[in-house]
Amino acid sequence: ELARDNLQRNGRYNVIGGIVSPVNDNYGKKDLISSYHRCKMVEKSLESSDWITLDRWESDLNCWTETRHVLAYHSNRLNSTETNHIGDENQNPNAILVKLLCGADLLESFGVPNLWRKEHIEEIVGKYGLVCISRAGSDPYKFIYESDVLTKYQDNITIVTEWLSNEISSTKIRRALRRGESVKYLIEDAVIDYINKEKLYTSEDNKYHSLLSPGTTRSLTSTYTQLTSYIDFQEHIYLTPFT
């Protein structure tokens, strides 16, 4: 909501929707809870939203796929002539643009040696773009300045400052659940009910037990999702050609 408000307030974008794309089970993150449960929780958390949707393409693949491929999939799908008759986004200034919504941690991860390939960063930031929610203690502008590749595409990075500090994190939520502490008012009641029903994030889960999901046994404990906002450029606004 914060990102959408910022993008629409500056008059450059008309946000037409958001996509939550849960990462594949084979992502490799320790204790990653099964995509089956993550998708169920996302569904319940989005019941009150009229513009954000869940997409299972990434989580349903047989293997983990890179972020750039996920962005490409959604961009191609949204701009296909079968879905909206817009056509090639590189030729049509009114094509739907897909941007990756992230936190400052992901932005700063671009500077971690050997974590991202330079050409992949260029594709993600240059071709699609980032909307980054800043956090307390971070200085995204300084980080962008110190990165040659991010500076090159800085016009395609939108920094959104979260003036109302929010210290809630998925890590803290999971810790509270493991300890039997209340998380009411921190996440949707429907999600809490689902967690309790399926006995997720318990002390047993934290010992890396596994849970049988339909058709497969998958490892437990984390809710890593990736939110991509797809936005429609207003007709009177055009992107500066990338260099």
PDB file of C-alpha atoms in Angstrom:
ATOM      1  CA  GLU A   1       0.000   0.000   0.000  1.00  0.00           C
ATOM      2  CA  LEU A   2       2.846   2.366   0.870  1.00  0.00           C
ATOM      3  CA  ALA A   3       4.558   1.722  -2.452  1.00  0.00           C
ATOM      4  CA  ARG A   4       1.359   2.175  -4.458  1.00  0.00           C
ATOM      5  CA  ASP A   5       0.553   5.458  -2.715  1.00  0.00           C
ATOM      6  CA  ASN A   6       4.035   6.794  -3.439  1.00  0.00           C
ATOM      7  CA  LEU A   7       4.041   5.753  -7.098  1.00  0.00           C
ATOM      8  CA  GLN A   8       0.638   7.254  -7.798  1.00  0.00           C
ATOM      9  CA  ARG A   9       1.278  10.410  -5.789  1.00  0.00           C
ATOM     10  CA  ASN A  10       4.208  11.452  -7.970  1.00  0.00           C
ATOM     11  CA  GLY A  11       1.963  11.345 -11.038  1.00  0.00           C
ATOM     12  CA  ARG A  12       4.229   9.141 -13.129  1.00  0.00           C
ATOM     13  CA  TYR A  13       2.497   5.834 -12.615  1.00  0.00           C
ATOM     14  CA  ASN A  14      -0.944   4.342 -12.381  1.00  0.00           C
ATOM     15  CA  VAL A  15      -0.664   1.177 -10.318  1.00  0.00           C
ATOM     16  CA  ILE A  16      -3.134  -1.380 -11.630  1.00  0.00           C
ATOM     17  CA  GLY A  17      -2.212  -4.336  -9.444  1.00  0.00           C
ATOM     18  CA  GLY A  18       0.264  -6.192  -7.300  1.00  0.00           C
ATOM     19  CA  ILE A  19       1.451  -9.788  -7.396  1.00  0.00           C
ATOM     20  CA  VAL A  20       2.716 -11.902  -4.522  1.00  0.00           C
ATOM     21  CA  SER A  21       4.916 -14.645  -5.946  1.00  0.00           C
ATOM     22  CA  PRO A  22       6.049 -17.137  -3.270  1.00  0.00           C
ATOM     23  CA  VAL A  23       9.502 -18.513  -3.906  1.00  0.00           C
ATOM     24  CA  ASN A  24       9.920 -22.123  -5.022  1.00  0.00           C
ATOM     25  CA  ASP A  25      10.527 -24.819  -2.405  1.00  0.00           C
ATOM     26  CA  ASN A  26      13.928 -25.496  -3.950  1.00  0.00           C
ATOM     27  CA  TYR A  27      15.160 -21.969  -3.234  1.00  0.00           C
ATOM     28  CA  GLY A  28      17.655 -23.396  -0.773  1.00  0.00           C
ATOM     29  CA  LYS A  29      16.809 -21.270   2.245  1.00  0.00           C
ATOM     30  CA  LYS A  30      17.138 -23.251   5.462  1.00  0.00           C
ATOM     31  CA  ASP A  31      13.810 -24.251   7.031  1.00  0.00           C
ATOM     32  CA  LEU A  32      11.717 -22.814   4.183  1.00  0.00           C
ATOM     33  CA  ILE A  33       8.133 -23.818   4.842  1.00  0.00           C
ATOM     34  CA  SER A  34       6.346 -25.610   2.007  1.00  0.00           C
ATOM     35  CA  SER A  35       4.933 -23.463  -0.778  1.00  0.00           C
ATOM     36  CA  TYR A  36       1.594 -25.191  -0.253  1.00  0.00           C
ATOM     37  CA  HIS A  37       1.246 -23.597   3.184  1.00  0.00           C
ATOM     38  CA  ARG A  38       2.829 -20.308   2.162  1.00  0.00           C
ATOM     39  CA  CYS A  39       0.351 -19.926  -0.687  1.00  0.00           C
ATOM     40  CA  LYS A  40      -2.554 -20.760   1.614  1.00  0.00           C
ATOM     41  CA  MET A  41      -1.447 -18.095   4.087  1.00  0.00           C
ATOM     42  CA  VAL A  42      -0.948 -15.530   1.334  1.00  0.00           C
ATOM     43  CA  GLU A  43      -4.438 -16.272   0.020  1.00  0.00           C
ATOM     44  CA  LYS A  44      -5.944 -15.649   3.430  1.00  0.00           C
ATOM     45  CA  SER A  45      -3.902 -12.501   4.041  1.00  0.00           C
ATOM     46  CA  LEU A  46      -5.064 -11.031   0.714  1.00  0.00           C
ATOM     47  CA  GLU A  47      -8.771 -11.680   1.181  1.00  0.00           C
ATOM     48  CA  SER A  48      -9.362  -8.022   2.035  1.00  0.00           C
ATOM     49  CA  SER A  49      -7.253  -6.623  -0.821  1.00  0.00           C
ATOM     50  CA  ASP A  50      -8.889  -5.493  -4.042  1.00  0.00           C
ATOM     51  CA  TRP A  51      -5.646  -5.049  -6.002  1.00  0.00           C
ATOM     52  CA  ILE A  52      -3.032  -7.574  -4.813  1.00  0.00           C
ATOM     53  CA  THR A  53      -3.210 -11.188  -6.006  1.00  0.00           C
ATOM     54  CA  LEU A  54      -1.350 -14.433  -5.417  1.00  0.00           C
ATOM     55  CA  ASP A  55       0.443 -16.069  -8.343  1.00  0.00           C
ATOM     56  CA  ARG A  56       1.636 -19.675  -8.044  1.00  0.00           C
ATOM     57  CA  TRP A  57       3.707 -19.894 -11.231  1.00  0.00           C
ATOM     58  CA  GLU A  58       7.043 -19.552  -9.447  1.00  0.00           C
ATOM     59  CA  SER A  59       6.194 -21.825  -6.527  1.00  0.00           C
ATOM     60  CA  ASP A  60       4.710 -24.540  -8.770  1.00  0.00           C
ATOM     61  CA  LEU A  61       7.814 -24.967 -10.916  1.00  0.00           C
ATOM     62  CA  ASN A  62       9.870 -28.135 -10.565  1.00  0.00           C
ATOM     63  CA  CYS A  63      12.918 -26.106  -9.589  1.00  0.00           C
ATOM     64  CA  TRP A  64      13.934 -22.715  -8.251  1.00  0.00           C
ATOM     65  CA  THR A  65      14.131 -19.953 -10.838  1.00  0.00           C
ATOM     66  CA  GLU A  66      15.973 -16.638 -10.785  1.00  0.00           C
ATOM     67  CA  THR A  67      14.219 -13.366 -10.037  1.00  0.00           C
ATOM     68  CA  ARG A  68      14.791 -12.055 -13.543  1.00  0.00           C
ATOM     69  CA  HIS A  69      12.890 -15.022 -15.008  1.00  0.00           C
ATOM     70  CA  VAL A  70       9.958 -14.394 -12.671  1.00  0.00           C
ATOM     71  CA  LEU A  71       9.819 -10.748 -13.744  1.00  0.00           C
ATOM     72  CA  ALA A  72      10.046 -11.772 -17.400  1.00  0.00           C
ATOM     73  CA  TYR A  73       7.207 -14.259 -17.003  1.00  0.00           C
ATOM     74  CA  HIS A  74       4.843 -11.717 -15.473  1.00  0.00           C
ATOM     75  CA  SER A  75       5.829  -9.012 -17.944  1.00  0.00           C
ATOM     76  CA  ASN A  76       5.237 -11.302 -20.919  1.00  0.00           C
ATOM     77  CA  ARG A  77       1.949 -12.571 -19.537  1.00  0.00           C
ATOM     78  CA  LEU A  78       0.582  -9.122 -18.755  1.00  0.00           C
ATOM     79  CA  ASN A  79       1.674  -7.665 -22.073  1.00  0.00           C
ATOM     80  CA  SER A  80       0.620 -10.571 -24.266  1.00  0.00           C
ATOM     81  CA  THR A  81      -1.836  -9.707 -27.008  1.00  0.00           C
ATOM     82  CA  GLU A  82      -4.085 -12.474 -25.710  1.00  0.00           C
ATOM     83  CA  THR A  83      -4.531 -10.771 -22.343  1.00  0.00           C
ATOM     84  CA  ASN A  84      -4.621  -7.062 -23.014  1.00  0.00           C
ATOM     85  CA  HIS A  85      -3.843  -6.362 -26.674  1.00  0.00           C
ATOM     86  CA  ILE A  86      -0.937  -4.134 -25.702  1.00  0.00           C
ATOM     87  CA  GLY A  87       1.875  -5.980 -27.428  1.00  0.00           C
ATOM     88  CA  ASP A  88       5.629  -5.523 -27.103  1.00  0.00           C
ATOM     89  CA  GLU A  89       6.458  -3.305 -24.122  1.00  0.00           C
ATOM     90  CA  ASN A  90       9.684  -2.231 -25.837  1.00  0.00           C
ATOM     91  CA  GLN A  91       7.709  -0.758 -28.727  1.00  0.00           C
ATOM     92  CA  ASN A  92       4.611   0.501 -26.944  1.00  0.00           C
ATOM     93  CA  PRO A  93       5.044   3.282 -24.361  1.00  0.00           C
ATOM     94  CA  ASN A  94       1.705   2.300 -22.830  1.00  0.00           C
ATOM     95  CA  ALA A  95       2.771  -1.269 -22.089  1.00  0.00           C
ATOM     96  CA  ILE A  96       2.355  -2.570 -18.561  1.00  0.00           C
ATOM     97  CA  LEU A  97       5.587  -2.245 -16.599  1.00  0.00           C
ATOM     98  CA  VAL A  98       6.582  -4.809 -14.003  1.00  0.00           C
ATOM     99  CA  LYS A  99       8.768  -3.648 -11.132  1.00  0.00           C
ATOM    100  CA  LEU A 100      10.245  -5.582  -8.235  1.00  0.00           C
ATOM    101  CA  LEU A 101       9.121  -4.339  -4.835  1.00  0.00           C
ATOM    102  CA  CYS A 102      11.786  -4.935  -2.210  1.00  0.00           C
ATOM    103  CA  GLY A 103      13.263  -3.765   1.044  1.00  0.00           C
ATOM    104  CA  ALA A 104      16.606  -2.091   1.599  1.00  0.00           C
ATOM    105  CA  ASP A 105      18.116  -5.467   2.509  1.00  0.00           C
ATOM    106  CA  LEU A 106      17.549  -6.839  -0.978  1.00  0.00           C
ATOM    107  CA  LEU A 107      18.886  -3.671  -2.579  1.00  0.00           C
ATOM    108  CA  GLU A 108      22.037  -3.889  -0.469  1.00  0.00           C
ATOM    109  CA  SER A 109      22.414  -7.579  -1.318  1.00  0.00           C
ATOM    110  CA  PHE A 110      23.371  -6.475  -4.836  1.00  0.00           C
ATOM    111  CA  GLY A 111      26.685  -5.473  -3.289  1.00  0.00           C
ATOM    112  CA  VAL A 112      27.409  -8.889  -1.734  1.00  0.00           C
ATOM    113  CA  PRO A 113      30.267 -10.523  -3.682  1.00  0.00           C
ATOM    114  CA  ASN A 114      29.253 -13.518  -5.821  1.00  0.00           C
ATOM    115  CA  LEU A 115      25.595 -13.345  -4.765  1.00  0.00           C
ATOM    116  CA  TRP A 116      24.288 -11.680  -7.930  1.00  0.00           C
ATOM    117  CA  ARG A 117      25.722 -11.626 -11.431  1.00  0.00           C
ATOM    118  CA  LYS A 118      26.241  -8.123 -12.780  1.00  0.00           C
ATOM    119  CA  GLU A 119      24.262  -8.878 -15.937  1.00  0.00           C
ATOM    120  CA  HIS A 120      21.348 -10.130 -13.839  1.00  0.00           C
ATOM    121  CA  ILE A 121      21.326  -6.942 -11.767  1.00  0.00           C
ATOM    122  CA  GLU A 122      21.371  -4.912 -14.967  1.00  0.00           C
ATOM    123  CA  GLU A 123      18.412  -6.857 -16.326  1.00  0.00           C
ATOM    124  CA  ILE A 124      16.370  -6.585 -13.129  1.00  0.00           C
ATOM    125  CA  VAL A 125      17.053  -2.894 -12.524  1.00  0.00           C
ATOM    126  CA  GLY A 126      17.529  -1.714 -16.093  1.00  0.00           C
ATOM    127  CA  LYS A 127      14.771  -3.574 -17.892  1.00  0.00           C
ATOM    128  CA  TYR A 128      12.194  -3.710 -15.102  1.00  0.00           C
ATOM    129  CA  GLY A 129      13.133  -1.479 -12.186  1.00  0.00           C
ATOM    130  CA  LEU A 130      12.943  -1.478  -8.411  1.00  0.00           C
ATOM    131  CA  VAL A 131      10.634   0.039  -5.847  1.00  0.00           C
ATOM    132  CA  CYS A 132      12.566  -0.060  -2.581  1.00  0.00           C
ATOM    133  CA  ILE A 133      11.030   0.522   0.857  1.00  0.00           C
ATOM    134  CA  SER A 134      13.716   2.070   3.039  1.00  0.00           C
ATOM    135  CA  ARG A 135      14.145   1.003   6.640  1.00  0.00           C
ATOM    136  CA  ALA A 136      15.499   2.734   9.732  1.00  0.00           C
ATOM    137  CA  GLY A 137      19.268   2.996   9.635  1.00  0.00           C
ATOM    138  CA  SER A 138      19.584   2.371   5.908  1.00  0.00           C
ATOM    139  CA  ASP A 139      20.795   4.869   3.333  1.00  0.00           C
ATOM    140  CA  PRO A 140      19.701   3.531  -0.068  1.00  0.00           C
ATOM    141  CA  TYR A 141      20.781   6.680  -1.892  1.00  0.00           C
ATOM    142  CA  LYS A 142      24.329   6.301  -0.598  1.00  0.00           C
ATOM    143  CA  PHE A 143      24.346   2.620  -1.545  1.00  0.00           C
ATOM    144  CA  ILE A 144      23.142   3.423  -5.061  1.00  0.00           C
ATOM    145  CA  TYR A 145      25.802   6.122  -5.393  1.00  0.00           C
ATOM    146  CA  GLU A 146      28.531   3.673  -4.392  1.00  0.00           C
ATOM    147  CA  SER A 147      27.390   1.081  -6.953  1.00  0.00           C
ATOM    148  CA  ASP A 148      28.311   1.694 -10.595  1.00  0.00           C
ATOM    149  CA  VAL A 149      25.579  -0.546 -11.974  1.00  0.00           C
ATOM    150  CA  LEU A 150      22.854   0.910  -9.728  1.00  0.00           C
ATOM    151  CA  THR A 151      23.972   4.457 -10.480  1.00  0.00           C
ATOM    152  CA  LYS A 152      23.717   3.648 -14.181  1.00  0.00           C
ATOM    153  CA  TYR A 153      20.028   2.785 -13.739  1.00  0.00           C
ATOM    154  CA  GLN A 154      19.186   5.047 -10.809  1.00  0.00           C
ATOM    155  CA  ASP A 155      16.331   6.664 -12.731  1.00  0.00           C
ATOM    156  CA  ASN A 156      14.635   3.268 -12.707  1.00  0.00           C
ATOM    157  CA  ILE A 157      14.837   2.910  -8.922  1.00  0.00           C
ATOM    158  CA  THR A 158      12.111   4.406  -6.751  1.00  0.00           C
ATOM    159  CA  ILE A 159      12.946   4.854  -3.070  1.00  0.00           C
ATOM    160  CA  VAL A 160       9.937   4.929  -0.756  1.00  0.00           C
ATOM    161  CA  THR A 161      10.586   6.205   2.751  1.00  0.00           C
ATOM    162  CA  GLU A 162       8.580   4.539   5.498  1.00  0.00           C
ATOM    163  CA  TRP A 163       8.019   7.499   7.790  1.00  0.00           C
ATOM    164  CA  LEU A 164       5.814   5.517  10.185  1.00  0.00           C
ATOM    165  CA  SER A 165       8.340   3.133  11.662  1.00  0.00           C
ATOM    166  CA  ASN A 166       7.282  -0.515  11.623  1.00  0.00           C
ATOM    167  CA  GLU A 167       9.540  -2.983  13.401  1.00  0.00           C
ATOM    168  CA  ILE A 168       7.396  -6.020  12.583  1.00  0.00           C
ATOM    169  CA  SER A 169       9.251  -8.667  10.599  1.00  0.00           C
ATOM    170  CA  SER A 170       8.524 -12.225   9.506  1.00  0.00           C
ATOM    171  CA  THR A 171      11.461 -13.407  11.618  1.00  0.00           C
ATOM    172  CA  LYS A 172       9.985 -11.849  14.759  1.00  0.00           C
ATOM    173  CA  ILE A 173       6.538 -13.239  13.961  1.00  0.00           C
ATOM    174  CA  ARG A 174       7.904 -16.762  13.552  1.00  0.00           C
ATOM    175  CA  ARG A 175       9.907 -16.450  16.770  1.00  0.00           C
ATOM    176  CA  ALA A 176       6.811 -15.358  18.679  1.00  0.00           C
ATOM    177  CA  LEU A 177       4.805 -18.263  17.255  1.00  0.00           C
ATOM    178  CA  ARG A 178       7.486 -20.783  18.218  1.00  0.00           C
ATOM    179  CA  ARG A 179       7.406 -19.416  21.758  1.00  0.00           C
ATOM    180  CA  GLY A 180       3.632 -19.521  21.982  1.00  0.00           C
ATOM    181  CA  GLU A 181       3.331 -15.730  22.151  1.00  0.00           C
ATOM    182  CA  SER A 182       0.341 -13.879  20.739  1.00  0.00           C
ATOM    183  CA  VAL A 183       0.628 -12.333  17.273  1.00  0.00           C
ATOM    184  CA  LYS A 184      -2.940 -11.040  17.174  1.00  0.00           C
ATOM    185  CA  TYR A 185      -3.234  -7.687  15.354  1.00  0.00           C
ATOM    186  CA  LEU A 186       0.172  -8.318  13.765  1.00  0.00           C
ATOM    187  CA  ILE A 187      -1.099 -10.666  11.048  1.00  0.00           C
ATOM    188  CA  GLU A 188      -4.581 -11.497   9.759  1.00  0.00           C
ATOM    189  CA  ASP A 189      -6.796 -13.563  12.062  1.00  0.00           C
ATOM    190  CA  ALA A 190      -7.462 -15.987   9.196  1.00  0.00           C
ATOM    191  CA  VAL A 191      -3.721 -16.585   8.878  1.00  0.00           C
ATOM    192  CA  ILE A 192      -3.363 -17.148  12.625  1.00  0.00           C
ATOM    193  CA  ASP A 193      -6.212 -19.664  12.510  1.00  0.00           C
ATOM    194  CA  TYR A 194      -4.551 -21.497   9.622  1.00  0.00           C
ATOM    195  CA  ILE A 195      -1.189 -21.599  11.411  1.00  0.00           C
ATOM    196  CA  ASN A 196      -2.828 -23.023  14.532  1.00  0.00           C
ATOM    197  CA  LYS A 197      -4.872 -25.543  12.541  1.00  0.00           C
ATOM    198  CA  GLU A 198      -1.850 -26.844  10.630  1.00  0.00           C
ATOM    199  CA  LYS A 199       0.448 -26.579  13.673  1.00  0.00           C
ATOM    200  CA  LEU A 200       3.007 -24.512  11.790  1.00  0.00           C
ATOM    201  CA  TYR A 201       5.953 -22.688  13.355  1.00  0.00           C
ATOM    202  CA  THR A 202       5.912 -24.786  16.511  1.00  0.00           C
ATOM    203  CA  SER A 203       8.976 -25.828  18.465  1.00  0.00           C
ATOM    204  CA  GLU A 204       8.784 -29.180  16.671  1.00  0.00           C
ATOM    205  CA  ASP A 205       8.882 -27.402  13.314  1.00  0.00           C
ATOM    206  CA  ASN A 206      11.979 -25.577  14.449  1.00  0.00           C
ATOM    207  CA  LYS A 207      13.753 -28.935  14.755  1.00  0.00           C
ATOM    208  CA  TYR A 208      13.483 -29.176  10.975  1.00  0.00           C
ATOM    209  CA  HIS A 209      10.794 -31.828  10.894  1.00  0.00           C
ATOM    210  CA  SER A 210       8.882 -32.154   7.644  1.00  0.00           C
ATOM    211  CA  LEU A 211       5.215 -31.912   6.781  1.00  0.00           C
ATOM    212  CA  LEU A 212       3.405 -33.913   4.133  1.00  0.00           C
ATOM    213  CA  SER A 213       1.765 -31.598   1.607  1.00  0.00           C
ATOM    214  CA  PRO A 214      -0.385 -32.893  -1.272  1.00  0.00           C
ATOM    215  CA  GLY A 215       1.877 -35.038  -3.412  1.00  0.00           C
ATOM    216  CA  THR A 216       5.174 -34.325  -1.683  1.00  0.00           C
ATOM    217  CA  THR A 217       7.033 -33.988   1.599  1.00  0.00           C
ATOM    218  CA  ARG A 218       8.498 -30.526   1.998  1.00  0.00           C
ATOM    219  CA  SER A 219      10.661 -28.806   4.584  1.00  0.00           C
ATOM    220  CA  LEU A 220       9.327 -26.238   7.042  1.00  0.00           C
ATOM    221  CA  THR A 221       9.604 -22.814   8.644  1.00  0.00           C
ATOM    222  CA  SER A 222       9.672 -19.443   6.856  1.00  0.00           C
ATOM    223  CA  THR A 223       7.437 -17.337   4.770  1.00  0.00           C
ATOM    224  CA  TYR A 224       9.507 -15.782   2.056  1.00  0.00           C
ATOM    225  CA  THR A 225       7.440 -14.076  -0.585  1.00  0.00           C
ATOM    226  CA  GLN A 226       8.309 -11.698  -3.301  1.00  0.00           C
ATOM    227  CA  LEU A 227       5.948  -8.921  -4.152  1.00  0.00           C
ATOM    228  CA  THR A 228       6.083  -7.565  -7.634  1.00  0.00           C
ATOM    229  CA  SER A 229       3.967  -4.590  -8.537  1.00  0.00           C
ATOM    230  CA  TYR A 230       2.868  -4.311 -12.114  1.00  0.00           C
ATOM    231  CA  ILE A 231       2.155  -0.754 -13.147  1.00  0.00           C
ATOM    232  CA  ASP A 232       0.641   0.931 -16.140  1.00  0.00           C
ATOM    233  CA  PHE A 233       2.420   4.029 -17.419  1.00  0.00           C
ATOM    234  CA  GLN A 234       0.014   6.918 -17.960  1.00  0.00           C
ATOM    235  CA  GLU A 235      -0.451   7.797 -21.612  1.00  0.00           C
ATOM    236  CA  HIS A 236       1.155  11.222 -21.312  1.00  0.00           C
ATOM    237  CA  ILE A 237       4.256   9.942 -19.538  1.00  0.00           C
ATOM    238  CA  TYR A 238       7.036   8.052 -21.276  1.00  0.00           C
ATOM    239  CA  LEU A 239      10.139   6.281 -20.057  1.00  0.00           C
ATOM    240  CA  THR A 240      13.519   7.728 -20.835  1.00  0.00           C
ATOM    241  CA  PRO A 241      15.287   5.172 -23.067  1.00  0.00           C
ATOM    242  CA  PHE A 242      17.729   3.038 -21.123  1.00  0.00           C
ATOM    243  CA  THR A 243      21.395   3.413 -21.992  1.00  0.00           C
TER     244      THR A 243
END
